[in-house]
């Protein structure tokens, strides 16, 4: 395992820390491969029931490491195949993860870092949190799912503004327009709050959480018929779980249910 990605397990919560603080945790090939492969492993890991994604030091993620990128461009690697090889799989894993994902956005989230944070189910930030859709500043279009996630969160017109003008969105504005789920008054509280939320979710009906995420994804892009079909399929799956049975029994007996994620 590379030192550029730290993996910490506390009970059913896995915290993934982008660990290149001297470079704003920007993405090198090494870090992208580590994150892509670790997310793939966690997707099928039943002992992991919630994920926290964060960055070391004073930033969440500065996006692509432009020093490494410049070197690749000089070598003639100009087709940007990293989008297909790295960023697209990472984005797919985050968006479709069948368990909750919480982004602890301490400091700046720029470029692909902003894109990936916006694919999390919850985003918690503090006073120093900011987002920057930096792509146009370096003559590039958006990637890592930003064209999908951003307009769904802030609306089409605002997404055009943020992507074309590429101006930072500070914490209070990010909270107001939905880029942050929760804004705290202390940056030091961001990661603990994200881990506390992850622990709460990990103790819940995680099969149902995954099914709800799939329903919403299908309904957002589809018709009412698509949504109803997805709901029927999801309820068939969830209705057969031990969690559903235990929750019904607990309700009847006026007890608090204990969910096992199965």
mmCIF file of C-alpha atoms in Angstrom:
data_model
loop_
_atom_site.group_PDB
_atom_site.id
_atom_site.type_symbol
_atom_site.label_atom_id
_atom_site.label_comp_id
_atom_site.label_asym_id
_atom_site.label_seq_id
_atom_site.Cartn_x
_atom_site.Cartn_y
_atom_site.Cartn_z
ATOM 1 C CA UNK A 1 0.000 0.000 0.000
ATOM 2 C CA UNK A 2 1.310 3.450 -0.895
ATOM 3 C CA UNK A 3 1.900 6.107 1.758
ATOM 4 C CA UNK A 4 -0.079 8.571 -0.367
ATOM 5 C CA UNK A 5 -3.356 6.984 0.784
ATOM 6 C CA UNK A 6 -3.900 6.147 4.432
ATOM 7 C CA UNK A 7 -6.546 3.567 5.331
ATOM 8 C CA UNK A 8 -7.843 3.516 8.902
ATOM 9 C CA UNK A 9 -10.498 1.134 10.218
ATOM 10 C CA UNK A 10 -12.502 1.860 13.348
ATOM 11 C CA UNK A 11 -15.177 -0.767 13.825
ATOM 12 C CA UNK A 12 -17.288 -0.657 10.619
ATOM 13 C CA UNK A 13 -16.037 2.770 9.480
ATOM 14 C CA UNK A 14 -13.122 3.085 7.051
ATOM 15 C CA UNK A 15 -11.411 6.476 6.789
ATOM 16 C CA UNK A 16 -9.468 7.119 3.590
ATOM 17 C CA UNK A 17 -6.984 9.986 3.876
ATOM 18 C CA UNK A 18 -5.388 11.511 0.795
ATOM 19 C CA UNK A 19 -1.872 11.920 2.172
ATOM 20 C CA UNK A 20 0.182 14.371 0.151
ATOM 21 C CA UNK A 21 -0.129 17.433 2.412
ATOM 22 C CA UNK A 22 2.881 19.206 0.899
ATOM 23 C CA UNK A 23 1.064 19.239 -2.452
ATOM 24 C CA UNK A 24 -2.512 19.887 -1.231
ATOM 25 C CA UNK A 25 -3.121 16.137 -1.534
ATOM 26 C CA UNK A 26 -3.153 16.484 -5.312
ATOM 27 C CA UNK A 27 -3.507 13.369 -7.424
ATOM 28 C CA UNK A 28 -0.457 11.591 -8.773
ATOM 29 C CA UNK A 29 -0.798 8.339 -10.693
ATOM 30 C CA UNK A 30 0.206 6.521 -7.519
ATOM 31 C CA UNK A 31 -2.535 8.132 -5.426
ATOM 32 C CA UNK A 32 -5.189 7.723 -8.116
ATOM 33 C CA UNK A 33 -4.436 4.019 -8.482
ATOM 34 C CA UNK A 34 -4.449 3.511 -4.722
ATOM 35 C CA UNK A 35 -7.805 5.270 -4.290
ATOM 36 C CA UNK A 36 -9.370 3.497 -7.268
ATOM 37 C CA UNK A 37 -8.262 0.052 -6.107
ATOM 38 C CA UNK A 38 -9.099 0.615 -2.440
ATOM 39 C CA UNK A 39 -12.630 1.773 -3.279
ATOM 40 C CA UNK A 40 -13.073 -1.341 -5.416
ATOM 41 C CA UNK A 41 -12.073 -3.511 -2.455
ATOM 42 C CA UNK A 42 -14.317 -1.668 -0.009
ATOM 43 C CA UNK A 43 -17.339 -1.983 -2.283
ATOM 44 C CA UNK A 44 -17.469 -5.716 -1.634
ATOM 45 C CA UNK A 45 -16.145 -5.637 1.933
ATOM 46 C CA UNK A 46 -19.097 -6.406 4.212
ATOM 47 C CA UNK A 47 -17.098 -5.446 7.294
ATOM 48 C CA UNK A 48 -16.977 -1.872 5.980
ATOM 49 C CA UNK A 49 -20.361 -0.213 6.389
ATOM 50 C CA UNK A 50 -19.473 3.464 5.914
ATOM 51 C CA UNK A 51 -16.579 5.395 4.370
ATOM 52 C CA UNK A 52 -15.045 8.762 5.252
ATOM 53 C CA UNK A 53 -12.919 10.480 2.599
ATOM 54 C CA UNK A 54 -10.616 13.282 3.739
ATOM 55 C CA UNK A 55 -7.271 14.940 3.127
ATOM 56 C CA UNK A 56 -4.188 15.356 5.302
ATOM 57 C CA UNK A 57 -2.969 18.757 6.427
ATOM 58 C CA UNK A 58 -4.799 21.922 5.501
ATOM 59 C CA UNK A 59 -6.512 20.864 2.280
ATOM 60 C CA UNK A 60 -8.986 18.268 1.084
ATOM 61 C CA UNK A 61 -7.561 17.799 -2.417
ATOM 62 C CA UNK A 62 -6.046 20.140 -4.979
ATOM 63 C CA UNK A 63 -7.045 17.987 -7.952
ATOM 64 C CA UNK A 64 -4.540 16.754 -10.501
ATOM 65 C CA UNK A 65 -0.864 17.159 -9.627
ATOM 66 C CA UNK A 66 0.098 19.572 -12.393
ATOM 67 C CA UNK A 67 3.837 19.021 -11.956
ATOM 68 C CA UNK A 68 3.450 15.335 -12.763
ATOM 69 C CA UNK A 69 0.938 16.208 -15.470
ATOM 70 C CA UNK A 70 3.357 18.658 -17.111
ATOM 71 C CA UNK A 71 6.009 15.955 -17.174
ATOM 72 C CA UNK A 72 3.612 13.548 -18.857
ATOM 73 C CA UNK A 73 2.668 16.178 -21.433
ATOM 74 C CA UNK A 74 6.341 16.772 -22.254
ATOM 75 C CA UNK A 75 6.775 13.045 -22.753
ATOM 76 C CA UNK A 76 3.988 13.075 -25.363
ATOM 77 C CA UNK A 77 1.227 11.565 -23.203
ATOM 78 C CA UNK A 78 -1.374 14.118 -24.284
ATOM 79 C CA UNK A 79 -4.501 11.973 -24.621
ATOM 80 C CA UNK A 80 -5.453 12.420 -20.945
ATOM 81 C CA UNK A 81 -6.195 8.714 -20.636
ATOM 82 C CA UNK A 82 -6.066 9.186 -16.864
ATOM 83 C CA UNK A 83 -9.738 10.189 -17.102
ATOM 84 C CA UNK A 84 -10.716 6.751 -18.400
ATOM 85 C CA UNK A 85 -8.138 4.806 -16.409
ATOM 86 C CA UNK A 86 -8.359 6.589 -13.053
ATOM 87 C CA UNK A 87 -10.888 9.361 -12.555
ATOM 88 C CA UNK A 88 -13.912 7.704 -14.156
ATOM 89 C CA UNK A 89 -13.571 4.474 -12.136
ATOM 90 C CA UNK A 90 -13.045 6.449 -8.915
ATOM 91 C CA UNK A 91 -16.118 8.578 -9.627
ATOM 92 C CA UNK A 92 -18.224 5.518 -10.431
ATOM 93 C CA UNK A 93 -17.131 3.765 -7.244
ATOM 94 C CA UNK A 94 -17.918 6.771 -5.061
ATOM 95 C CA UNK A 95 -21.289 7.517 -6.641
ATOM 96 C CA UNK A 96 -22.428 3.888 -6.705
ATOM 97 C CA UNK A 97 -20.905 2.732 -3.408
ATOM 98 C CA UNK A 98 -23.574 0.556 -1.729
ATOM 99 C CA UNK A 99 -22.849 2.133 1.641
ATOM 100 C CA UNK A 100 -22.719 5.738 2.854
ATOM 101 C CA UNK A 101 -19.773 7.960 1.886
ATOM 102 C CA UNK A 102 -18.990 11.101 3.874
ATOM 103 C CA UNK A 103 -16.468 13.684 2.657
ATOM 104 C CA UNK A 104 -14.692 15.617 5.418
ATOM 105 C CA UNK A 105 -13.779 18.680 3.359
ATOM 106 C CA UNK A 106 -11.145 20.471 5.387
ATOM 107 C CA UNK A 107 -9.705 23.359 3.361
ATOM 108 C CA UNK A 108 -9.650 23.581 -0.428
ATOM 109 C CA UNK A 109 -11.283 21.047 -2.744
ATOM 110 C CA UNK A 110 -10.245 21.949 -6.287
ATOM 111 C CA UNK A 111 -10.628 20.375 -9.727
ATOM 112 C CA UNK A 112 -11.030 16.621 -9.457
ATOM 113 C CA UNK A 113 -10.894 17.004 -5.678
ATOM 114 C CA UNK A 114 -14.066 19.077 -5.790
ATOM 115 C CA UNK A 115 -15.636 16.647 -8.245
ATOM 116 C CA UNK A 116 -15.066 13.652 -6.003
ATOM 117 C CA UNK A 117 -16.201 15.460 -2.850
ATOM 118 C CA UNK A 118 -19.488 16.303 -4.563
ATOM 119 C CA UNK A 119 -20.098 12.613 -5.284
ATOM 120 C CA UNK A 120 -20.160 11.820 -1.566
ATOM 121 C CA UNK A 121 -23.521 11.373 0.125
ATOM 122 C CA UNK A 122 -22.641 13.930 2.805
ATOM 123 C CA UNK A 123 -20.063 16.744 2.819
ATOM 124 C CA UNK A 124 -18.983 18.340 6.082
ATOM 125 C CA UNK A 125 -16.838 21.480 6.140
ATOM 126 C CA UNK A 126 -15.505 24.265 8.337
ATOM 127 C CA UNK A 127 -14.584 27.940 8.002
ATOM 128 C CA UNK A 128 -11.571 27.241 5.738
ATOM 129 C CA UNK A 129 -13.490 24.959 3.398
ATOM 130 C CA UNK A 130 -13.750 26.114 -0.197
ATOM 131 C CA UNK A 131 -14.462 24.624 -3.612
ATOM 132 C CA UNK A 132 -12.862 25.587 -6.903
ATOM 133 C CA UNK A 133 -13.966 24.231 -10.284
ATOM 134 C CA UNK A 134 -10.460 24.861 -11.586
ATOM 135 C CA UNK A 135 -10.662 23.039 -14.919
ATOM 136 C CA UNK A 136 -11.134 26.047 -17.203
ATOM 137 C CA UNK A 137 -8.193 27.800 -15.534
ATOM 138 C CA UNK A 138 -5.884 25.236 -17.146
ATOM 139 C CA UNK A 139 -7.784 24.978 -20.430
ATOM 140 C CA UNK A 140 -9.668 21.809 -19.639
ATOM 141 C CA UNK A 141 -13.288 20.693 -19.441
ATOM 142 C CA UNK A 142 -14.667 19.220 -16.243
ATOM 143 C CA UNK A 143 -14.128 15.585 -15.301
ATOM 144 C CA UNK A 144 -14.574 13.094 -12.476
ATOM 145 C CA UNK A 145 -18.354 13.432 -12.647
ATOM 146 C CA UNK A 146 -18.562 17.195 -12.106
ATOM 147 C CA UNK A 147 -20.905 17.721 -15.086
ATOM 148 C CA UNK A 148 -23.280 15.197 -13.478
ATOM 149 C CA UNK A 149 -23.066 16.110 -9.800
ATOM 150 C CA UNK A 150 -22.697 19.896 -9.797
ATOM 151 C CA UNK A 151 -25.914 20.824 -11.672
ATOM 152 C CA UNK A 152 -27.858 18.346 -9.566
ATOM 153 C CA UNK A 153 -26.691 20.109 -6.431
ATOM 154 C CA UNK A 154 -26.659 23.795 -7.447
ATOM 155 C CA UNK A 155 -28.767 23.875 -10.636
ATOM 156 C CA UNK A 156 -27.724 24.230 -14.271
ATOM 157 C CA UNK A 157 -27.210 28.002 -14.361
ATOM 158 C CA UNK A 158 -25.063 28.057 -11.233
ATOM 159 C CA UNK A 159 -23.044 25.106 -12.484
ATOM 160 C CA UNK A 160 -22.284 26.998 -15.720
ATOM 161 C CA UNK A 161 -21.167 29.997 -13.673
ATOM 162 C CA UNK A 162 -18.913 27.984 -11.372
ATOM 163 C CA UNK A 163 -17.323 25.960 -14.172
ATOM 164 C CA UNK A 164 -16.754 28.782 -16.652
ATOM 165 C CA UNK A 165 -15.686 31.522 -14.254
ATOM 166 C CA UNK A 166 -13.746 29.132 -12.005
ATOM 167 C CA UNK A 167 -13.977 31.328 -8.940
ATOM 168 C CA UNK A 168 -13.613 29.856 -5.427
ATOM 169 C CA UNK A 169 -16.786 29.097 -3.502
ATOM 170 C CA UNK A 170 -16.156 29.802 0.171
ATOM 171 C CA UNK A 171 -17.646 27.860 3.037
ATOM 172 C CA UNK A 172 -20.760 29.927 3.769
ATOM 173 C CA UNK A 173 -21.736 30.144 0.100
ATOM 174 C CA UNK A 174 -21.022 26.443 -0.383
ATOM 175 C CA UNK A 175 -23.338 25.670 2.510
ATOM 176 C CA UNK A 176 -26.047 27.997 1.211
ATOM 177 C CA UNK A 177 -26.157 26.417 -2.263
ATOM 178 C CA UNK A 178 -25.951 22.822 -1.064
ATOM 179 C CA UNK A 179 -22.324 21.956 -1.783
ATOM 180 C CA UNK A 180 -21.875 21.355 1.935
ATOM 181 C CA UNK A 181 -24.332 19.250 3.884
ATOM 182 C CA UNK A 182 -23.104 20.651 7.185
ATOM 183 C CA UNK A 183 -20.921 23.672 7.983
ATOM 184 C CA UNK A 184 -19.186 23.664 11.362
ATOM 185 C CA UNK A 185 -17.681 26.623 13.194
ATOM 186 C CA UNK A 186 -14.312 24.938 13.777
ATOM 187 C CA UNK A 187 -12.099 23.264 11.177
ATOM 188 C CA UNK A 188 -10.761 20.862 13.805
ATOM 189 C CA UNK A 189 -14.260 19.434 14.246
ATOM 190 C CA UNK A 190 -14.724 18.507 10.582
ATOM 191 C CA UNK A 191 -13.106 15.068 10.539
ATOM 192 C CA UNK A 192 -14.459 13.970 13.952
ATOM 193 C CA UNK A 193 -17.965 15.049 12.894
ATOM 194 C CA UNK A 194 -17.670 13.120 9.642
ATOM 195 C CA UNK A 195 -16.485 10.019 11.494
ATOM 196 C CA UNK A 196 -19.266 10.371 14.057
ATOM 197 C CA UNK A 197 -21.848 10.542 11.262
ATOM 198 C CA UNK A 198 -20.221 7.572 9.535
ATOM 199 C CA UNK A 199 -20.398 5.534 12.748
ATOM 200 C CA UNK A 200 -24.077 6.404 13.136
ATOM 201 C CA UNK A 201 -24.801 5.341 9.562
ATOM 202 C CA UNK A 202 -22.667 2.204 9.871
ATOM 203 C CA UNK A 203 -24.915 1.104 12.733
ATOM 204 C CA UNK A 204 -27.982 1.493 10.520
ATOM 205 C CA UNK A 205 -29.661 -0.632 7.817
ATOM 206 C CA UNK A 206 -26.845 -0.350 5.294
ATOM 207 C CA UNK A 207 -28.500 -2.655 2.752
ATOM 208 C CA UNK A 208 -31.446 -0.254 2.707
ATOM 209 C CA UNK A 209 -29.091 2.733 2.440
ATOM 210 C CA UNK A 210 -27.480 1.226 -0.642
ATOM 211 C CA UNK A 211 -30.893 0.512 -2.152
ATOM 212 C CA UNK A 212 -32.050 4.086 -1.506
ATOM 213 C CA UNK A 213 -28.950 5.431 -3.244
ATOM 214 C CA UNK A 214 -29.659 3.240 -6.292
ATOM 215 C CA UNK A 215 -33.308 4.333 -6.353
ATOM 216 C CA UNK A 216 -32.352 8.003 -6.339
ATOM 217 C CA UNK A 217 -29.758 7.542 -9.063
ATOM 218 C CA UNK A 218 -32.246 5.774 -11.335
ATOM 219 C CA UNK A 219 -35.078 8.196 -10.582
ATOM 220 C CA UNK A 220 -32.932 11.272 -11.239
ATOM 221 C CA UNK A 221 -32.151 10.175 -14.790
ATOM 222 C CA UNK A 222 -35.280 8.180 -15.586
ATOM 223 C CA UNK A 223 -39.051 8.258 -15.807
ATOM 224 C CA UNK A 224 -41.664 7.574 -13.159
ATOM 225 C CA UNK A 225 -41.942 4.029 -14.542
ATOM 226 C CA UNK A 226 -38.191 3.589 -14.118
ATOM 227 C CA UNK A 227 -38.423 4.829 -10.539
ATOM 228 C CA UNK A 228 -41.351 2.560 -9.672
ATOM 229 C CA UNK A 229 -39.571 -0.474 -11.126
ATOM 230 C CA UNK A 230 -36.425 0.363 -9.161
ATOM 231 C CA UNK A 231 -38.444 0.793 -5.974
ATOM 232 C CA UNK A 232 -40.177 -2.544 -6.445
ATOM 233 C CA UNK A 233 -36.841 -4.283 -6.951
ATOM 234 C CA UNK A 234 -35.304 -2.512 -3.963
ATOM 235 C CA UNK A 235 -38.163 -3.389 -1.655
ATOM 236 C CA UNK A 236 -37.987 -7.023 -2.700
ATOM 237 C CA UNK A 237 -34.327 -7.064 -1.718
ATOM 238 C CA UNK A 238 -34.692 -5.088 1.497
ATOM 239 C CA UNK A 239 -37.845 -6.901 2.559
ATOM 240 C CA UNK A 240 -35.913 -10.171 2.613
ATOM 241 C CA UNK A 241 -33.130 -8.867 4.861
ATOM 242 C CA UNK A 242 -32.558 -9.771 8.481
ATOM 243 C CA UNK A 243 -32.440 -6.044 9.207
ATOM 244 C CA UNK A 244 -36.025 -5.540 8.040
ATOM 245 C CA UNK A 245 -37.267 -8.488 10.060
ATOM 246 C CA UNK A 246 -35.416 -7.334 13.163
ATOM 247 C CA UNK A 247 -36.713 -3.768 12.788
ATOM 248 C CA UNK A 248 -40.326 -4.922 12.475
ATOM 249 C CA UNK A 249 -39.979 -7.145 15.547
ATOM 250 C CA UNK A 250 -38.357 -4.289 17.467
ATOM 251 C CA UNK A 251 -41.168 -1.909 16.503
ATOM 252 C CA UNK A 252 -43.855 -4.368 17.639
ATOM 253 C CA UNK A 253 -42.030 -4.919 20.932
ATOM 254 C CA UNK A 254 -41.301 -1.197 21.402
ATOM 255 C CA UNK A 255 -37.554 -1.765 21.298
ATOM 256 C CA UNK A 256 -34.699 -0.150 19.421
ATOM 257 C CA UNK A 257 -33.633 -2.277 16.427
ATOM 258 C CA UNK A 258 -30.051 -3.501 16.062
ATOM 259 C CA UNK A 259 -29.034 -3.607 12.429
ATOM 260 C CA UNK A 260 -26.396 -5.964 11.065
ATOM 261 C CA UNK A 261 -26.198 -4.772 7.477
ATOM 262 C CA UNK A 262 -27.623 -7.987 6.053
#
